[in-house]
Amino acid sequence: MTHHDYEGPSLGIGMIGYAFMGKAHSHGWRNARSFFSPPALPRLTVVAGRNEEALNDVAGRFGWESTETDWRAVIERDDVDIVDICTPGDTHAEIAIAALEAGKHVLCEKPLANSVEEAEAMAAAAEKAAANGQKTMVGFTYRRVPAISHARDILQAGRLGTIHHVRAQYLQDWLVDPSAPLSWRLQKERAGSGALGDIGAHIVDLVQFITGDRLTGVSALMETFVKERPVGASASGLTFTADEGAGMGPVTVDDAAIFLARMGSGALATFEATRFATGRKNAIRIEVNGSKGSLAFDFEDLNVLHLHEGSGPDSGFTRVVVTEGEHPYVGGWWPPGHMLGYEHGFTHQAVDFLTAITEDKQAQPDFREGLGVQRVLDAVARSAEQQAAWTPIEGITDKESSS
Ligand code: SOE
C-alpha cells in the first residue's frame, strides 16, 4: 500500500505550551488537513514546554516532529512559520512580540494579554509585521462554532431588524468547592484576571462578533467568593491537585464578573461570567432580541440555534439543528445531524488561519480585535473598583464601532 504524500505548500507550526489548550490546538492542526483542504497544509514541526516528560507525551500522542524546552529556540527556527502560543497570559506579550519580530505569523490564546498596555504593544508589533504579510489571530474559537457563525450571518443579513437587547452569560461551576486548589488561573500575576478574562473575554468577543457592533461603556460588579485556597500543583489540563503541606494561598482574581453595557448601535447588553454557577459546566448562553425577531444559543447544546422570526400565533422559537452542509464549516465534516463538539472549533480556527496566511487576507480576530476586547475587560475591572461606576470603553474608533 502506498499513500499520497502532499506536495503543495505547507507551513511549519511551532506551538508553545502543551496542556489543555496545547492539546486542543494539536488536534485542530492535525484535523485541518484531514477534513478540509486549506491552501497550505500545517506541519506539526515543534512543540515547546518546560516539563520534558509531559512534553514528550503530548508530542508523541499528536505526532509533533520535535520538541524544545525553551520557547526562544522555537522562534529562532527557520522551519517554523507560525508560532502558536498556548501558555498562560503572563507570557503572551513577550513571546508574541519576539515571534513577530522574528518574522513569524502568530496565533495567540485568549485573552490576548494581562493588561491593556501589553495588548497595545502586541497590536503595535502586529501592525508593523503586517507590512511584511505576517498575520495574527487571537484564539476566540467559539466564533467558529457553526451555530455561532450562523447567528452572525443571520444578524448581518438584517433578519432580526434593529437590535435592542443582548444577553450574554458564561457559566461554569468548577470553583464552587472551597477546597479546589489555587491554580495559575487564580493568580493575578499569571492570569491577569479571573472569570472576567478567562471566560468573560469570550462572551465580549462573541457579542461583538455576532452583532458586528462594539461595547461603548460598562457598569460592573466583581466578587471573589473564596479568598484563600490550598496551594495547587501538578497541572494536567484543567486538573490541579493540592500540593500537600504547601498550605493556603490568596486568590487574587475574581470568581465572578457581572456587567451592563451600551452598544454603539444603541442596544442594551448584559453580561455574566462566573465560575460559581452550580450545575453549569460550560454554559455560554447568548440571546439577542431585535425588532423583527430573536435568537438564542447555549453551548451546552452547541449544535442548536433557537430562532424566532415573524409574527402570529405560531411564531415562537424554532429549534434549528445547525448541521446542514450549507451551515458554516459543517460541509467539511459529517452528514446532517451527526453532531459536532467542542474540539471542532479548533480545526476551523486552524483552517481559517492557514487560509488567511496563504491568501494574504486579514485573519479574524486579529491582535487589534484582541486589544479591543482587552479594553473592555479593563473598563469592567475599573468600573467594579468604583462600585459599578459608569465607565466608557477607551480607544473605540469609528471604524471599530461600526465594523
Ligand atoms: C477554563 O475556565 C476554560 O478552559 C477557559 O480557559 C476557556 O477559555 C473556556 O472556553 C473553557 O473554560
CSV table of C-alpha atoms and ligand atoms in Angstrom, one decimal:
chain,number,residue,atom,x,y,z
A,1,MET,CA,0.0,0.0,0.0
A,2,THR,CA,1.2,3.5,-0.8
A,3,HIS,CA,-0.2,6.7,0.3
A,4,HIS,CA,-0.1,10.1,-1.4
A,5,ASP,CA,2.3,12.5,0.1
A,6,TYR,CA,1.1,16.0,-0.2
A,7,GLU,CA,3.4,18.1,-2.4
A,8,GLY,CA,1.8,21.5,-2.2
A,9,PRO,CA,2.8,24.4,0.1
A,10,SER,CA,3.0,23.7,3.8
A,11,LEU,CA,3.6,25.9,6.9
A,12,GLY,CA,5.6,24.8,9.9
A,13,ILE,CA,3.9,25.2,13.3
A,14,GLY,CA,5.8,25.9,16.4
A,15,MET,CA,3.5,25.5,19.4
A,16,ILE,CA,4.4,26.8,22.8
A,17,GLY,CA,2.6,25.1,25.7
A,18,TYR,CA,1.2,21.6,25.7
A,19,ALA,CA,-1.5,21.4,28.4
A,20,PHE,CA,-5.3,21.9,27.9
A,21,MET,CA,-5.0,24.4,25.0
A,22,GLY,CA,-1.9,22.7,23.6
A,23,LYS,CA,-3.9,19.5,23.1
A,24,ALA,CA,-6.9,21.4,21.7
A,25,HIS,CA,-4.6,23.2,19.2
A,26,SER,CA,-2.7,20.0,18.3
A,27,HIS,CA,-5.9,18.3,17.5
A,28,GLY,CA,-7.0,21.3,15.4
A,29,TRP,CA,-3.8,21.4,13.3
A,30,ARG,CA,-3.9,17.6,12.7
A,31,ASN,CA,-7.5,17.6,11.6
A,32,ALA,CA,-7.2,20.7,9.4
A,33,ARG,CA,-5.6,18.6,6.7
A,34,SER,CA,-7.9,15.5,7.2
A,35,PHE,CA,-11.3,17.2,6.9
A,36,PHE,CA,-10.6,20.4,5.0
A,37,SER,CA,-8.4,21.5,2.1
A,38,PRO,CA,-6.6,24.6,3.3
A,39,PRO,CA,-4.4,26.2,0.7
A,40,ALA,CA,-1.3,25.3,2.7
A,41,LEU,CA,-1.1,22.3,5.0
A,42,PRO,CA,0.2,22.6,8.6
A,43,ARG,CA,3.3,20.7,9.6
A,44,LEU,CA,3.4,19.8,13.3
A,45,THR,CA,7.1,20.9,13.4
A,46,VAL,CA,7.9,21.6,17.0
A,47,VAL,CA,6.1,21.8,20.4
A,48,ALA,CA,7.8,23.5,23.4
A,49,GLY,CA,7.4,23.3,27.1
A,50,ARG,CA,9.4,23.0,30.3
A,51,ASN,CA,8.3,19.7,31.7
A,52,GLU,CA,10.1,17.3,29.4
A,53,GLU,CA,8.1,14.2,30.3
A,54,ALA,CA,4.7,15.8,29.7
A,55,LEU,CA,6.0,17.5,26.6
A,56,ASN,CA,7.3,14.2,25.1
A,57,ASP,CA,4.0,12.6,25.9
A,58,VAL,CA,2.0,15.2,24.1
A,59,ALA,CA,4.5,15.3,21.2
A,60,GLY,CA,4.2,11.5,20.8
A,61,ARG,CA,0.4,11.4,21.0
A,62,PHE,CA,-0.3,14.1,18.5
A,63,GLY,CA,2.7,13.5,16.1
A,64,TRP,CA,4.8,16.6,16.7
A,65,GLU,CA,8.1,16.1,14.8
A,66,SER,CA,10.3,17.6,17.5
A,67,THR,CA,10.4,19.3,20.9
A,68,GLU,CA,12.2,22.3,22.5
A,69,THR,CA,12.3,23.2,26.2
A,70,ASP,CA,12.9,26.9,25.6
A,71,TRP,CA,10.3,28.9,23.6
A,72,ARG,CA,13.1,31.1,22.2
A,73,ALA,CA,14.5,28.1,20.3
A,74,VAL,CA,11.2,27.7,18.5
A,75,ILE,CA,11.2,31.3,17.4
A,76,GLU,CA,14.7,31.0,16.0
A,77,ARG,CA,13.9,28.0,13.9
A,78,ASP,CA,13.8,28.5,10.1
A,79,ASP,CA,11.3,25.6,9.7
A,80,VAL,CA,8.7,27.4,11.8
A,81,ASP,CA,6.3,29.8,10.0
A,82,ILE,CA,3.6,30.0,12.6
A,83,VAL,CA,4.1,30.4,16.3
A,84,ASP,CA,1.1,29.2,18.3
A,85,ILE,CA,1.0,30.5,21.9
A,86,CYS,CA,-0.9,28.2,24.3
A,87,THR,CA,0.7,29.4,27.6
A,88,PRO,CA,-0.8,31.5,30.5
A,89,GLY,CA,-1.4,35.2,29.9
A,90,ASP,CA,1.7,36.5,31.6
A,91,THR,CA,3.9,35.2,28.8
A,92,HIS,CA,1.8,36.2,25.8
A,93,ALA,CA,3.3,39.6,25.1
A,94,GLU,CA,6.9,38.7,25.3
A,95,ILE,CA,6.6,35.6,23.2
A,96,ALA,CA,4.2,37.2,20.6
A,97,ILE,CA,6.3,40.3,20.1
A,98,ALA,CA,9.6,38.3,19.8
A,99,ALA,CA,7.9,35.9,17.3
A,100,LEU,CA,6.6,38.8,15.2
A,101,GLU,CA,10.0,40.4,15.2
A,102,ALA,CA,11.4,37.1,14.0
A,103,GLY,CA,9.1,37.2,11.0
A,104,LYS,CA,6.6,34.6,12.2
A,105,HIS,CA,2.8,34.6,11.9
A,106,VAL,CA,1.3,34.4,15.4
A,107,LEU,CA,-1.8,32.7,16.8
A,108,CYS,CA,-2.2,33.6,20.5
A,109,GLU,CA,-4.6,32.2,23.1
A,110,LYS,CA,-7.1,34.4,24.7
A,111,PRO,CA,-7.3,36.8,26.5
A,112,LEU,CA,-4.7,38.5,24.3
A,113,ALA,CA,-2.7,39.8,27.3
A,114,ASN,CA,-2.9,40.5,31.0
A,115,SER,CA,-3.2,44.3,30.6
A,116,VAL,CA,-4.1,47.0,28.0
A,117,GLU,CA,-0.5,48.1,27.9
A,118,GLU,CA,0.7,44.7,26.9
A,119,ALA,CA,-2.1,44.3,24.4
A,120,GLU,CA,-1.3,47.7,22.9
A,121,ALA,CA,2.4,46.7,22.4
A,122,MET,CA,1.3,43.4,20.8
A,123,ALA,CA,-1.1,45.1,18.5
A,124,ALA,CA,1.6,47.6,17.5
A,125,ALA,CA,4.1,44.8,16.8
A,126,ALA,CA,1.4,43.1,14.7
A,127,GLU,CA,0.7,46.2,12.7
A,128,LYS,CA,4.3,46.6,11.9
A,129,ALA,CA,4.6,43.0,10.9
A,130,ALA,CA,1.5,43.2,8.7
A,131,ALA,CA,3.6,45.2,6.3
A,132,ASN,CA,5.6,42.0,5.7
A,133,GLY,CA,2.4,40.0,5.2
A,134,GLN,CA,2.6,38.5,8.7
A,135,LYS,CA,-0.8,37.6,10.2
A,136,THR,CA,-2.0,37.5,13.8
A,137,MET,CA,-5.0,35.7,15.3
A,138,VAL,CA,-6.5,35.5,18.9
A,139,GLY,CA,-7.9,32.1,19.9
A,140,PHE,CA,-11.5,33.1,20.4
A,141,THR,CA,-12.5,29.7,19.0
A,142,TYR,CA,-16.2,29.9,19.9
A,143,ARG,CA,-16.7,32.2,17.0
A,144,ARG,CA,-16.1,29.1,14.9
A,145,VAL,CA,-18.9,27.0,16.4
A,146,PRO,CA,-21.2,26.6,13.4
A,147,ALA,CA,-24.3,27.8,15.3
A,148,ILE,CA,-22.5,31.0,16.3
A,149,SER,CA,-21.2,31.7,12.8
A,150,HIS,CA,-24.7,31.1,11.6
A,151,ALA,CA,-26.1,33.5,14.2
A,152,ARG,CA,-23.7,36.2,12.9
A,153,ASP,CA,-24.8,35.5,9.3
A,154,ILE,CA,-28.5,35.9,10.4
A,155,LEU,CA,-27.8,39.2,12.2
A,156,GLN,CA,-25.6,40.6,9.4
A,157,ALA,CA,-28.3,39.8,6.9
A,158,GLY,CA,-30.6,42.1,9.0
A,159,ARG,CA,-33.1,39.3,9.5
A,160,LEU,CA,-33.7,40.3,13.2
A,161,GLY,CA,-34.1,44.0,12.4
A,162,THR,CA,-32.9,46.6,14.9
A,163,ILE,CA,-31.1,45.0,17.8
A,164,HIS,CA,-32.5,46.2,21.2
A,165,HIS,CA,-31.2,43.6,23.7
A,166,VAL,CA,-28.2,41.3,24.0
A,167,ARG,CA,-27.9,38.9,27.0
A,168,ALA,CA,-24.7,37.0,27.3
A,169,GLN,CA,-23.6,34.6,30.1
A,170,TYR,CA,-20.7,32.3,30.5
A,171,LEU,CA,-21.5,30.0,33.4
A,172,GLN,CA,-19.1,27.4,35.0
A,173,ASP,CA,-19.0,25.9,38.5
A,174,TRP,CA,-15.6,24.4,38.9
A,175,LEU,CA,-14.6,26.7,41.8
A,176,VAL,CA,-17.7,26.3,44.0
A,177,ASP,CA,-15.8,23.7,46.1
A,178,PRO,CA,-13.7,25.8,48.5
A,179,SER,CA,-11.0,23.0,48.5
A,180,ALA,CA,-10.4,23.4,44.8
A,181,PRO,CA,-6.7,24.2,44.5
A,182,LEU,CA,-5.1,27.5,43.7
A,183,SER,CA,-4.1,27.0,40.0
A,184,TRP,CA,-2.4,29.6,37.8
A,185,ARG,CA,-5.9,30.8,36.7
A,186,LEU,CA,-6.5,32.1,40.2
A,187,GLN,CA,-3.3,34.2,40.4
A,188,LYS,CA,-3.5,37.8,39.0
A,189,GLU,CA,0.2,37.9,38.1
A,190,ARG,CA,-0.2,34.8,35.9
A,191,ALA,CA,-3.8,35.2,34.5
A,192,GLY,CA,-4.4,38.9,34.7
A,193,SER,CA,-7.9,38.4,36.0
A,194,GLY,CA,-10.2,35.5,36.9
A,195,ALA,CA,-13.6,34.8,35.4
A,196,LEU,CA,-13.5,38.2,33.7
A,197,GLY,CA,-10.5,37.5,31.4
A,198,ASP,CA,-10.8,33.7,31.2
A,199,ILE,CA,-14.5,33.4,30.2
A,200,GLY,CA,-15.9,36.9,30.2
A,201,ALA,CA,-13.5,37.7,27.3
A,202,HIS,CA,-15.2,35.0,25.2
A,203,ILE,CA,-18.7,36.5,25.6
A,204,VAL,CA,-17.4,40.0,24.9
A,205,ASP,CA,-15.8,38.8,21.7
A,206,LEU,CA,-18.8,36.7,20.7
A,207,VAL,CA,-21.3,39.6,21.2
A,208,GLN,CA,-19.1,41.9,19.2
A,209,PHE,CA,-18.6,39.3,16.6
A,210,ILE,CA,-22.2,38.2,16.0
A,211,THR,CA,-23.7,41.8,16.2
A,212,GLY,CA,-20.8,43.5,14.3
A,213,ASP,CA,-21.2,46.2,17.0
A,214,ARG,CA,-19.0,47.4,19.8
A,215,LEU,CA,-19.5,47.9,23.6
A,216,THR,CA,-19.1,51.6,24.3
A,217,GLY,CA,-19.3,51.7,28.1
A,218,VAL,CA,-19.9,49.4,31.1
A,219,SER,CA,-21.1,49.3,34.7
A,220,ALA,CA,-19.7,46.3,36.6
A,221,LEU,CA,-19.6,44.3,39.8
A,222,MET,CA,-16.9,41.7,40.5
A,223,GLU,CA,-16.5,39.3,43.5
A,224,THR,CA,-14.1,36.8,44.9
A,225,PHE,CA,-16.3,34.5,47.0
A,226,VAL,CA,-13.5,32.2,48.2
A,227,LYS,CA,-10.5,34.3,49.2
A,228,GLU,CA,-8.0,31.6,50.1
A,229,ARG,CA,-7.4,28.1,48.6
A,230,PRO,CA,-4.9,25.2,49.0
A,231,VAL,CA,-1.8,25.8,47.0
A,232,GLY,CA,-2.1,23.8,43.8
A,233,ALA,CA,0.4,21.7,41.9
A,234,SER,CA,0.6,19.1,39.1
A,235,ALA,CA,-1.2,20.7,36.3
A,236,SER,CA,-2.8,18.5,33.7
A,237,GLY,CA,-5.2,20.4,31.6
A,238,LEU,CA,-7.7,21.9,33.9
A,239,THR,CA,-6.9,19.5,36.7
A,240,PHE,CA,-4.8,20.7,39.6
A,241,THR,CA,-4.3,18.9,42.9
A,242,ALA,CA,-3.5,20.4,46.3
A,243,ASP,CA,0.2,20.5,47.0
A,244,GLU,CA,0.2,18.6,50.3
A,245,GLY,CA,1.8,20.7,53.1
A,246,ALA,CA,2.1,23.8,51.0
A,247,GLY,CA,-0.7,25.5,53.0
A,248,MET,CA,-3.2,28.0,51.8
A,249,GLY,CA,-2.6,30.9,49.4
A,250,PRO,CA,-4.7,34.0,48.5
A,251,VAL,CA,-6.9,34.0,45.4
A,252,THR,CA,-6.0,37.3,43.7
A,253,VAL,CA,-8.6,37.3,40.9
A,254,ASP,CA,-12.4,37.5,40.6
A,255,ASP,CA,-14.6,34.4,40.8
A,256,ALA,CA,-17.5,36.3,39.0
A,257,ALA,CA,-17.9,39.4,37.0
A,258,ILE,CA,-21.2,40.9,36.0
A,259,PHE,CA,-21.8,44.0,33.9
A,260,LEU,CA,-24.2,46.1,32.0
A,261,ALA,CA,-23.2,47.7,28.7
A,262,ARG,CA,-24.3,50.0,26.0
A,263,MET,CA,-23.6,49.1,22.4
A,264,GLY,CA,-22.7,51.5,19.6
A,265,SER,CA,-25.9,50.9,17.8
A,266,GLY,CA,-28.0,51.8,20.9
A,267,ALA,CA,-28.7,48.3,22.1
A,268,LEU,CA,-28.5,47.4,25.8
A,269,ALA,CA,-26.5,44.4,26.8
A,270,THR,CA,-25.9,42.4,30.0
A,271,PHE,CA,-23.0,40.1,30.7
A,272,GLU,CA,-22.4,37.5,33.4
A,273,ALA,CA,-19.2,35.5,33.7
A,274,THR,CA,-18.9,33.2,36.7
A,275,ARG,CA,-17.2,30.1,38.0
A,276,PHE,CA,-19.8,29.7,40.7
A,277,ALA,CA,-23.0,28.8,38.7
A,278,THR,CA,-23.6,25.4,40.4
A,279,GLY,CA,-24.6,22.8,37.9
A,280,ARG,CA,-23.5,24.8,34.8
A,281,LYS,CA,-20.3,23.4,33.3
A,282,ASN,CA,-19.5,25.4,30.2
A,283,ALA,CA,-22.8,27.2,29.5
A,284,ILE,CA,-22.2,30.0,27.1
A,285,ARG,CA,-25.6,31.5,26.6
A,286,ILE,CA,-26.4,34.3,24.2
A,287,GLU,CA,-29.8,35.8,23.4
A,288,VAL,CA,-30.4,38.7,21.0
A,289,ASN,CA,-33.7,40.4,20.6
A,290,GLY,CA,-34.3,42.6,17.6
A,291,SER,CA,-37.3,44.4,16.2
A,292,LYS,CA,-38.1,41.6,13.8
A,293,GLY,CA,-37.1,38.5,15.8
A,294,SER,CA,-34.7,36.9,18.3
A,295,LEU,CA,-32.1,34.2,18.5
A,296,ALA,CA,-30.8,32.2,21.4
A,297,PHE,CA,-27.8,29.8,21.8
A,298,ASP,CA,-26.4,27.6,24.6
A,299,PHE,CA,-23.0,25.9,24.2
A,300,GLU,CA,-24.2,23.0,26.3
A,301,ASP,CA,-26.4,22.2,23.3
A,302,LEU,CA,-24.0,23.6,20.8
A,303,ASN,CA,-25.4,22.3,17.5
A,304,VAL,CA,-28.7,24.1,18.1
A,305,LEU,CA,-29.8,27.7,17.5
A,306,HIS,CA,-33.2,28.8,18.7
A,307,LEU,CA,-34.7,31.3,16.2
A,308,HIS,CA,-37.8,33.4,16.4
A,309,GLU,CA,-38.9,35.3,13.3
A,310,GLY,CA,-42.2,36.7,12.0
A,311,SER,CA,-45.4,37.2,13.9
A,312,GLY,CA,-48.7,35.3,14.5
A,313,PRO,CA,-49.8,32.7,17.0
A,314,ASP,CA,-47.3,30.0,16.0
A,315,SER,CA,-44.2,32.2,15.6
A,316,GLY,CA,-42.5,31.1,18.8
A,317,PHE,CA,-38.9,29.9,18.9
A,318,THR,CA,-37.9,27.3,16.3
A,319,ARG,CA,-35.1,24.8,17.3
A,320,VAL,CA,-32.7,24.8,14.3
A,321,VAL,CA,-30.2,22.0,14.2
A,322,VAL,CA,-27.1,23.7,12.6
A,323,THR,CA,-25.6,20.6,10.9
A,324,GLU,CA,-26.6,21.0,7.3
A,325,GLY,CA,-23.9,21.2,4.6
A,326,GLU,CA,-24.9,24.8,4.0
A,327,HIS,CA,-24.2,25.9,7.6
A,328,PRO,CA,-20.8,27.4,8.2
A,329,TYR,CA,-17.9,24.9,8.5
A,330,VAL,CA,-20.3,21.9,8.6
A,331,GLY,CA,-19.7,20.8,5.0
A,332,GLY,CA,-16.2,19.6,5.9
A,333,TRP,CA,-17.5,17.1,8.4
A,334,TRP,CA,-20.4,14.6,8.6
A,335,PRO,CA,-23.9,14.3,7.1
A,336,PRO,CA,-26.7,16.4,8.7
A,337,GLY,CA,-27.5,15.5,12.4
A,338,HIS,CA,-24.1,13.9,13.1
A,339,MET,CA,-23.3,16.4,15.8
A,340,LEU,CA,-20.1,18.4,16.2
A,341,GLY,CA,-18.3,19.1,19.5
A,342,TYR,CA,-16.0,21.4,21.4
A,343,GLU,CA,-12.9,20.4,19.5
A,344,HIS,CA,-14.2,21.1,16.0
A,345,GLY,CA,-13.8,24.9,16.6
A,346,PHE,CA,-10.1,24.4,16.9
A,347,THR,CA,-9.9,22.7,13.5
A,348,HIS,CA,-11.9,25.6,12.0
A,349,GLN,CA,-9.5,28.1,13.6
A,350,ALA,CA,-6.5,26.3,12.1
A,351,VAL,CA,-8.0,26.2,8.6
A,352,ASP,CA,-9.0,29.8,8.8
A,353,PHE,CA,-5.6,30.9,9.9
A,354,LEU,CA,-3.8,28.9,7.2
A,355,THR,CA,-6.2,30.3,4.6
A,356,ALA,CA,-5.7,33.9,5.8
A,357,ILE,CA,-1.9,33.5,5.7
A,358,THR,CA,-1.8,31.8,2.3
A,359,GLU,CA,-4.3,34.1,0.6
A,360,ASP,CA,-2.9,37.2,2.3
A,361,LYS,CA,-6.2,38.2,3.9
A,362,GLN,CA,-6.7,39.7,7.4
A,363,ALA,CA,-7.2,36.9,9.9
A,364,GLN,CA,-10.1,37.3,12.3
A,365,PRO,CA,-10.0,38.1,15.2
A,366,ASP,CA,-6.5,39.7,14.9
A,367,PHE,CA,-4.5,41.4,17.6
A,368,ARG,CA,-6.2,44.7,17.1
A,369,GLU,CA,-9.5,43.0,17.8
A,370,GLY,CA,-8.0,41.3,20.8
A,371,LEU,CA,-6.9,44.7,22.0
A,372,GLY,CA,-10.5,45.9,21.7
A,373,VAL,CA,-11.6,43.1,24.0
A,374,GLN,CA,-8.8,43.9,26.4
A,375,ARG,CA,-10.0,47.5,26.7
A,376,VAL,CA,-13.5,46.2,27.6
A,377,LEU,CA,-12.0,43.9,30.3
A,378,ASP,CA,-10.0,46.8,31.7
A,379,ALA,CA,-13.1,49.1,31.8
A,380,VAL,CA,-15.1,46.4,33.6
A,381,ALA,CA,-12.3,46.0,36.2
A,382,ARG,CA,-12.1,49.8,36.7
A,383,SER,CA,-15.9,50.1,37.0
A,384,ALA,CA,-16.1,47.3,39.6
A,385,GLU,CA,-13.3,49.0,41.7
A,386,GLN,CA,-15.6,52.1,41.8
A,387,GLN,CA,-18.8,50.3,42.8
A,388,ALA,CA,-20.1,49.9,39.3
A,389,ALA,CA,-19.4,53.5,38.2
A,390,TRP,CA,-20.3,54.0,34.5
A,391,THR,CA,-17.0,53.6,32.6
A,392,PRO,CA,-16.7,54.3,28.8
A,393,ILE,CA,-14.5,52.0,26.8
A,394,GLU,CA,-11.4,53.9,25.8
A,395,GLY,CA,-9.9,53.9,22.4
A,396,ILE,CA,-13.0,53.0,20.5
A,397,THR,CA,-12.7,54.4,17.0
A,398,ASP,CA,-15.4,55.0,14.5
A,399,LYS,CA,-14.0,52.1,12.4
A,400,GLU,CA,-14.2,49.8,15.4
A,401,SER,CA,-17.6,50.8,16.5
A,402,SER,CA,-19.2,50.3,13.1
A,403,SER,CA,-17.3,47.4,11.6
B,1,SOE,C1,-11.4,27.4,32.0
B,1,SOE,O1,-12.3,28.3,32.6
B,1,SOE,C2,-11.6,27.3,30.5
B,1,SOE,O2,-10.9,26.3,30.0
B,1,SOE,C3,-11.2,28.6,29.8
B,1,SOE,O3,-9.9,28.9,29.9
B,1,SOE,C4,-11.6,28.5,28.3
B,1,SOE,O4,-11.3,29.7,27.6
B,1,SOE,C5,-13.1,28.3,28.3
B,1,SOE,O5,-13.5,28.3,27.0
B,1,SOE,C6,-13.4,27.0,28.9
B,1,SOE,O6,-13.0,27.1,30.2
